[in-house]
Coordinates of C-alpha atoms in Angstrom, one line a residue:
M271 CA 45.7 -123.5 11.2
V272 CA 48.1 -125.6 13.2
F273 CA 47.8 -124.6 16.8
V274 CA 51.0 -125.1 18.9
A275 CA 51.5 -124.7 22.7
C276 CA 55.1 -125.0 23.7
G277 CA 57.4 -123.9 26.5
L278 CA 58.4 -125.1 30.0
N279 CA 56.8 -124.9 33.4
H280 CA 57.3 -125.8 37.1
K281 CA 56.8 -129.4 36.3
T282 CA 59.5 -129.7 33.7
A283 CA 62.0 -127.1 34.8
P284 CA 63.4 -126.1 38.2
L285 CA 63.3 -122.5 39.5
D286 CA 66.9 -121.7 38.4
V287 CA 66.1 -122.7 34.8
R288 CA 62.8 -120.8 34.8
E289 CA 64.6 -117.7 36.0
K290 CA 67.1 -117.8 33.1
I291 CA 64.3 -118.3 30.5
A292 CA 61.7 -115.9 31.8
L293 CA 60.9 -113.2 29.3
P294 CA 60.7 -109.6 30.7
L295 CA 57.4 -107.9 30.3
A296 CA 59.0 -104.8 28.9
M297 CA 60.6 -106.8 26.1
Q298 CA 57.5 -108.9 25.1
D299 CA 56.3 -106.6 22.3
T300 CA 59.7 -106.9 20.6
L301 CA 59.8 -110.7 21.3
L302 CA 56.4 -111.2 19.9
G303 CA 57.4 -109.4 16.7
E304 CA 60.5 -111.6 16.4
L305 CA 58.3 -114.7 16.8
V306 CA 55.9 -113.9 14.0
D307 CA 58.9 -113.0 11.8
L308 CA 60.0 -116.6 12.0
P309 CA 59.2 -118.3 8.6
S310 CA 56.4 -120.6 9.9
V311 CA 54.8 -118.6 12.7
N312 CA 51.7 -116.7 11.7
E313 CA 50.4 -115.6 15.1
A314 CA 51.7 -115.7 18.6
V315 CA 51.0 -115.1 22.3
I316 CA 53.6 -115.3 25.1
L317 CA 52.7 -116.2 28.6
S318 CA 55.5 -115.6 31.1
T319 CA 54.8 -116.1 34.8
C320 CA 56.9 -117.3 37.8
N321 CA 55.8 -120.9 37.1
R322 CA 55.8 -121.1 33.3
L323 CA 56.9 -119.7 30.0
E324 CA 54.6 -120.8 27.2
I325 CA 54.2 -119.7 23.6
Y326 CA 50.9 -120.3 21.9
C327 CA 51.0 -119.9 18.1
D328 CA 49.6 -120.7 14.7
A329 CA 52.7 -122.4 13.2
A330 CA 52.9 -124.9 10.4
H331 CA 56.5 -125.8 11.4
P332 CA 57.3 -124.7 14.9
D333 CA 60.8 -126.2 14.9
G334 CA 62.3 -122.7 14.9
I335 CA 60.8 -121.6 18.2
L336 CA 63.2 -123.4 20.5
P337 CA 66.3 -122.0 18.7
W338 CA 64.7 -118.5 18.8
L339 CA 64.0 -118.8 22.5
A340 CA 67.5 -119.9 23.2
K341 CA 69.0 -117.0 21.2
S342 CA 66.7 -114.5 22.9
R343 CA 67.9 -115.6 26.3
Q344 CA 71.5 -116.0 25.2
L345 CA 71.4 -119.7 26.0
S346 CA 72.1 -122.8 24.0
P347 CA 69.2 -124.8 22.6
E348 CA 70.8 -127.9 24.2
F349 CA 70.4 -126.2 27.6
I350 CA 66.7 -125.6 27.2
K351 CA 65.7 -128.7 25.3
P352 CA 65.4 -131.2 28.2
F353 CA 62.9 -128.9 29.9
F354 CA 61.0 -127.9 26.7
Y355 CA 57.7 -129.4 25.5
S356 CA 55.7 -128.8 22.4
H357 CA 52.1 -129.8 21.9
H358 CA 50.4 -129.6 18.5
G359 CA 46.8 -129.7 17.3
R360 CA 44.3 -131.2 19.7
Q361 CA 47.0 -131.9 22.3
G362 CA 48.1 -128.3 22.2
L363 CA 44.5 -127.1 22.6
Q364 CA 43.9 -129.5 25.5
H365 CA 47.0 -128.2 27.2
T366 CA 45.8 -124.6 26.8
F367 CA 42.4 -125.5 28.2
R368 CA 44.0 -127.2 31.2
V369 CA 46.3 -124.2 31.9
A370 CA 43.4 -121.7 31.7
S371 CA 41.3 -123.8 34.0
G372 CA 44.0 -124.1 36.7
L373 CA 44.6 -127.8 36.2
D374 CA 48.2 -127.4 35.2
S375 CA 49.0 -124.9 38.0
M376 CA 51.4 -125.5 41.0
M377 CA 48.4 -124.8 43.2
L378 CA 45.7 -126.9 41.7
G379 CA 42.7 -124.9 40.6
E380 CA 44.2 -121.4 41.4
P381 CA 42.4 -118.7 39.5
Q382 CA 45.3 -116.3 38.9
I383 CA 46.5 -118.1 35.8
L384 CA 43.4 -117.2 33.8
G385 CA 43.9 -113.5 34.4
Q386 CA 47.6 -113.9 33.5
M387 CA 46.6 -115.6 30.3
K388 CA 44.1 -112.9 29.4
Q389 CA 46.8 -110.2 30.0
A390 CA 49.2 -112.1 27.7
Y391 CA 46.5 -112.4 25.0
Q392 CA 45.7 -108.7 25.3
Q393 CA 49.3 -107.7 25.1
A394 CA 49.7 -109.8 21.9
C395 CA 46.6 -108.2 20.5
R396 CA 48.1 -104.8 21.1
A397 CA 51.3 -105.9 19.5
G398 CA 49.5 -107.1 16.4
T399 CA 50.5 -110.7 16.7
V400 CA 47.0 -112.1 17.2
K401 CA 44.8 -112.3 14.2
H402 CA 41.8 -114.4 13.2
N403 CA 42.9 -117.9 14.3
L404 CA 44.3 -117.2 17.7
R405 CA 41.5 -114.8 18.5
Q406 CA 39.0 -117.6 18.0
V407 CA 41.1 -120.0 20.1
F408 CA 41.6 -117.7 23.1
Q409 CA 38.1 -116.3 23.1
Y410 CA 36.7 -119.8 23.2
V411 CA 39.3 -120.9 25.8
F412 CA 38.3 -118.0 28.1
R413 CA 34.6 -118.8 27.9
A414 CA 35.1 -122.5 28.3
S415 CA 37.5 -122.2 31.3
K416 CA 34.9 -120.1 33.1
R417 CA 32.3 -122.8 32.5
I418 CA 34.7 -125.6 33.5
R419 CA 35.6 -123.8 36.8
T420 CA 31.9 -123.1 37.6
R421 CA 30.6 -126.6 36.8
S422 CA 33.4 -128.5 38.4
G423 CA 33.7 -126.3 41.4
I424 CA 37.5 -126.7 41.3
G425 CA 38.1 -123.2 42.7
N426 CA 35.6 -123.5 45.6
N427 CA 37.8 -125.0 48.2
P428 CA 40.8 -123.3 49.8
V429 CA 44.2 -124.8 49.0
S430 CA 46.5 -121.9 50.2
V431 CA 46.7 -120.5 53.7
A432 CA 46.0 -117.0 52.3
F433 CA 42.9 -118.2 50.4
A434 CA 41.7 -120.2 53.4
A435 CA 42.1 -117.1 55.6
V436 CA 39.9 -115.1 53.3
Q437 CA 37.3 -117.9 53.2
K438 CA 37.3 -118.0 57.0
I439 CA 36.8 -114.3 57.2
G440 CA 33.9 -114.6 54.8
Q441 CA 32.2 -117.2 57.0
L442 CA 32.2 -114.8 60.0
F443 CA 31.3 -111.5 58.2
T444 CA 28.5 -111.4 55.7
E445 CA 29.4 -107.9 54.4
L446 CA 33.1 -107.6 53.6
S447 CA 32.9 -104.2 52.0
S448 CA 32.4 -102.5 55.4
L449 CA 35.4 -104.2 57.1
K450 CA 38.6 -102.5 58.1
V451 CA 41.6 -104.8 57.9
L452 CA 44.9 -104.5 59.7
L453 CA 47.8 -106.4 58.1
I454 CA 50.8 -106.8 60.3
G455 CA 53.7 -107.8 58.1
S456 CA 54.3 -106.9 54.4
G457 CA 55.6 -110.1 52.9
E458 CA 54.1 -112.4 50.3
T459 CA 51.5 -114.0 52.6
S460 CA 50.2 -110.6 53.7
S461 CA 50.2 -109.4 50.1
L462 CA 48.1 -112.4 49.0
V463 CA 45.6 -112.0 51.8
A464 CA 45.2 -108.4 50.9
K465 CA 44.7 -109.2 47.2
Y466 CA 42.1 -111.9 48.0
L467 CA 40.3 -109.6 50.5
H468 CA 40.3 -106.7 48.0
N469 CA 38.9 -109.0 45.3
A470 CA 36.2 -110.0 47.8
G471 CA 35.2 -106.4 48.3
V472 CA 37.3 -105.1 51.2
T473 CA 38.5 -101.5 50.6
Q474 CA 39.9 -100.3 53.9
F475 CA 43.4 -101.5 54.8
L476 CA 45.9 -100.6 57.4
V477 CA 49.4 -102.1 56.9
A478 CA 52.0 -102.2 59.7
S479 CA 55.6 -103.5 59.2
R480 CA 59.1 -103.3 60.6
N481 CA 60.0 -102.0 57.2
P482 CA 58.2 -98.7 56.6
E483 CA 59.0 -98.7 52.9
N484 CA 57.4 -102.2 52.4
A485 CA 54.4 -101.2 54.5
K486 CA 53.8 -98.1 52.4
Q487 CA 54.2 -100.1 49.1
L488 CA 51.6 -102.7 50.2
A489 CA 49.2 -100.1 51.6
D490 CA 49.5 -97.9 48.5
A491 CA 48.6 -101.0 46.3
F492 CA 45.2 -101.1 48.0
A493 CA 44.7 -97.4 48.8
G494 CA 45.4 -98.1 52.4
K495 CA 47.3 -96.5 55.3
S496 CA 50.8 -97.6 56.3
L497 CA 51.8 -97.8 60.0
T498 CA 54.9 -98.6 62.1
I499 CA 54.9 -101.5 64.5
G500 CA 54.7 -99.0 67.3
D501 CA 51.4 -97.6 65.9
I502 CA 49.6 -100.9 66.3
P503 CA 48.2 -100.4 69.9
H504 CA 46.8 -97.0 68.8
Y505 CA 45.1 -98.4 65.6
L506 CA 44.1 -101.9 66.8
A507 CA 40.6 -100.9 67.9
Q508 CA 39.8 -99.6 64.4
A509 CA 40.3 -103.0 62.8
D510 CA 37.6 -105.6 62.4
V511 CA 40.1 -108.1 61.1
V512 CA 43.8 -108.4 62.1
V513 CA 46.1 -110.6 60.0
T514 CA 49.6 -111.2 61.3
A515 CA 52.5 -112.7 59.3
T516 CA 55.8 -111.6 60.8
A517 CA 59.0 -113.2 61.8
C518 CA 59.0 -112.0 65.4
P519 CA 60.4 -114.5 67.9
L520 CA 57.7 -113.8 70.6
P521 CA 54.0 -112.8 70.5
F522 CA 53.5 -109.1 70.4
I523 CA 49.7 -109.0 70.5
T524 CA 48.9 -109.9 74.1
K525 CA 45.7 -110.8 75.8
S526 CA 45.8 -107.6 77.9
L527 CA 46.2 -105.5 74.7
V528 CA 43.2 -107.2 73.1
E529 CA 41.1 -106.9 76.2
H530 CA 41.8 -103.1 76.2
T531 CA 41.0 -103.0 72.5
M532 CA 37.7 -104.8 72.9
Q533 CA 36.7 -102.2 75.6
Q534 CA 37.4 -99.5 73.1
R535 CA 35.3 -101.3 70.5
N536 CA 32.3 -101.8 73.0
E537 CA 32.8 -105.5 72.5
A538 CA 32.2 -105.4 68.8
P539 CA 33.6 -108.7 67.3
M540 CA 37.2 -109.0 66.1
F541 CA 38.8 -111.6 63.9
F542 CA 42.5 -112.4 64.5
L543 CA 44.3 -114.5 62.0
D544 CA 47.8 -115.5 63.1
L545 CA 49.8 -116.9 60.1
A546 CA 53.2 -116.6 61.8
V547 CA 55.5 -119.3 63.0
P548 CA 56.4 -118.6 65.9
R549 CA 53.0 -117.1 66.6
D550 CA 52.4 -113.3 66.8
I551 CA 49.3 -113.5 69.0
E552 CA 49.1 -115.0 72.5
A553 CA 46.9 -118.2 72.4
D554 CA 44.7 -117.2 75.3
V555 CA 43.4 -114.2 73.3
C556 CA 40.7 -116.6 72.1
E557 CA 39.2 -116.6 75.6
I558 CA 38.0 -113.0 75.3
A559 CA 34.4 -112.7 74.4
G560 CA 33.8 -111.5 70.8
V561 CA 37.3 -112.5 69.7
H562 CA 37.8 -115.1 67.0
L563 CA 41.4 -116.4 66.8
F564 CA 42.7 -118.8 64.2
N565 CA 46.3 -119.9 63.6
I566 CA 48.1 -121.4 60.7
D567 CA 47.3 -125.0 61.9
D568 CA 43.6 -124.2 61.8
L569 CA 43.9 -123.0 58.3
Q570 CA 46.1 -125.9 57.2
K571 CA 43.3 -128.3 58.0
M572 CA 41.1 -126.3 55.7
T573 CA 43.6 -126.4 52.9
E574 CA 44.2 -130.2 53.3
K575 CA 40.5 -130.8 53.0
G576 CA 40.3 -128.3 50.2
M577 CA 43.0 -130.0 48.2
D578 CA 41.2 -133.4 48.5
E579 CA 38.0 -131.8 47.2
R580 CA 39.9 -130.0 44.4
K581 CA 41.5 -133.3 43.3
S582 CA 38.0 -134.7 43.0
A583 CA 36.8 -131.6 41.2
A584 CA 39.8 -131.8 38.9
M585 CA 38.6 -135.2 37.6
Q586 CA 35.3 -133.7 36.7
A587 CA 37.1 -130.7 35.2
E588 CA 39.2 -133.0 32.9
K589 CA 36.0 -134.6 31.6
L590 CA 34.5 -131.1 31.0
I591 CA 37.7 -130.1 29.1
D592 CA 37.3 -133.1 26.8
C593 CA 33.7 -132.0 26.1
E594 CA 34.6 -128.4 25.5
L595 CA 37.5 -129.5 23.3
D596 CA 35.2 -131.7 21.2
N597 CA 32.7 -128.8 20.9
Y598 CA 35.5 -126.4 19.8
I599 CA 36.8 -128.7 17.2
R600 CA 33.3 -129.3 15.8
W601 CA 32.7 -125.6 15.7
R602 CA 36.0 -125.0 13.9
R603 CA 35.1 -127.6 11.3
S604 CA 31.7 -126.0 10.8
L605 CA 33.5 -122.8 9.9
Q606 CA 35.4 -124.5 7.1
A607 CA 32.0 -125.1 5.4
K608 CA 31.0 -121.5 5.8
K609 CA 32.7 -120.1 2.7
V610 CA 31.5 -123.0 0.6
I611 CA 27.9 -122.4 1.8
C612 CA 28.2 -118.6 1.2
D613 CA 29.6 -119.0 -2.2
Y614 CA 27.0 -121.5 -3.2
R615 CA 24.2 -119.3 -1.9
K616 CA 25.5 -116.3 -3.8
Q617 CA 25.7 -118.3 -7.0
M618 CA 22.1 -119.6 -6.5
Q619 CA 20.9 -116.1 -5.7
E620 CA 22.4 -114.7 -8.9
L621 CA 20.7 -117.5 -11.0
A622 CA 17.4 -116.8 -9.3
Q623 CA 17.7 -113.0 -9.8
L624 CA 18.4 -113.5 -13.6
E625 CA 15.4 -115.8 -14.0
L626 CA 13.2 -113.4 -12.0
Q627 CA 14.2 -110.5 -14.2
R628 CA 13.4 -112.6 -17.3
A629 CA 10.0 -113.5 -15.9
M630 CA 9.2 -109.9 -15.0
Q631 CA 10.0 -108.8 -18.5
K632 CA 7.6 -111.5 -19.9
L633 CA 4.9 -110.3 -17.6
D634 CA 5.4 -106.7 -18.7
S635 CA 5.0 -107.9 -22.3
G636 CA 1.6 -109.2 -21.5
L637 CA 2.1 -112.9 -21.3
S638 CA -0.3 -114.7 -18.8
H639 CA 0.8 -115.1 -15.2
P640 CA 0.4 -118.9 -15.1
H641 CA 2.5 -119.4 -18.3
V642 CA 5.3 -117.1 -17.0
L643 CA 5.4 -118.6 -13.5
T644 CA 5.4 -122.2 -14.9
E645 CA 8.3 -121.4 -17.2
F646 CA 10.1 -119.5 -14.4
S647 CA 10.0 -122.4 -12.1
E648 CA 11.1 -124.9 -14.7
R649 CA 14.0 -122.8 -15.9
L650 CA 15.1 -122.1 -12.3
L651 CA 14.9 -125.7 -11.3
N652 CA 17.0 -126.8 -14.4
K653 CA 19.7 -124.2 -13.6
L654 CA 19.8 -125.1 -9.9
I655 CA 20.3 -128.8 -10.6
H656 CA 22.5 -128.5 -13.7
S657 CA 25.9 -128.4 -12.0
P658 CA 25.2 -131.1 -9.4
T659 CA 23.7 -133.3 -12.1
V660 CA 26.8 -133.0 -14.3
G661 CA 29.1 -133.6 -11.3
L662 CA 27.2 -136.7 -10.2
R663 CA 27.3 -138.2 -13.6
Q664 CA 31.0 -137.6 -13.8
A665 CA 31.4 -139.1 -10.3
A666 CA 29.6 -142.2 -11.4
M667 CA 31.7 -142.6 -14.5
D668 CA 34.9 -142.2 -12.3
N669 CA 33.5 -144.8 -9.8
R670 CA 33.6 -142.2 -7.0
E671 CA 31.3 -143.9 -4.6
D672 CA 32.4 -141.6 -1.8
L673 CA 31.0 -138.6 -3.7
L674 CA 27.8 -140.4 -4.6
D675 CA 27.3 -141.4 -0.9
L676 CA 27.9 -137.8 0.1
A677 CA 25.4 -136.6 -2.5
H678 CA 22.9 -139.1 -1.2
Y679 CA 23.4 -137.9 2.3
L680 CA 23.1 -134.2 1.4
F681 CA 20.1 -134.5 -0.9
T682 CA 18.1 -137.0 1.1
S683 CA 18.7 -135.6 4.6
P684 CA 15.4 -134.1 6.0
A685 CA 15.5 -130.3 6.3
D686 CA 15.1 -128.8 9.7

């Protein structure tokens, strides 16, 4: 197998180029089929995200992939070539390990890429473009990336405002599954917060937005309830956590509103997270007993610290990748000996079975056990060493010291 990882990403290509080259999900089964129809491509997986398009394949001569990609996107190879990279063998494997572990991501250490890679692999499996070789690669990569993330701790520290927000909520509430969360705003930040909270166990969401359609879409994604902005005062007391991320020019959650809300809640604690600039929540809300208010600057400090810690963890992760890669290559090499070992064992078993049958016949004829067993052991020994003996003599006559050294290593190594 010649493993190849090729494509382009946020480091090599600007957004307008990535937009042109992104492969639509609905077309990927067809595109995967086209890939493995190329003369030198035996197996293939396509990973297409907003930050990268990568093709992982078993390909002896991958030169045809770039022209194929250009043709599929109705572009010229010359347009793509400056942004395109191709890593082969160990380098390709190392790149794949780094991608799966989040070390090659725009947001260092982010976990989403592993899920995206798993989805890409599963789609290729369904399309029939993953066989023995890539199956072994990706199954090992998935297991190894989990070990790398766990041992390095690269995903432990927040590096995005949304992730920092969820970590802050987790510090204040020990049981997230019982929380009710009100999201005000339905943009990307609110969506990310909802996703992270849902992954952490939150199941109750209210979503309010100036755009009712967007609010409903986000609420439906997490089996929540959509609201209008005008509904907020009526539902605020139901929320344990309030996350705001709108573009309103003035604060619309006032101190008096929160004071009234806390009375309705019998002073039960509330967590307010204001991710908006300008702010959505009046700053003096934090003076109310039982209210915890954090703004985007508070979380930015967490992300800066988190990024420093992730950079340190990334150094450890790189070392772990080297170890995992060495282990994988050794494991692959051991598989190459498997067929030889199996064939040799089968041959020896057949010899032993023939001699055993011969010995049993002699015992049935009345010959003494010691005589039969002695002859059996001598004949079996002679047959077992016949081929190696002939081969070693020939190696000596041909001055093949390498084979003689190998035989010495194999025949004199102590058995476990």
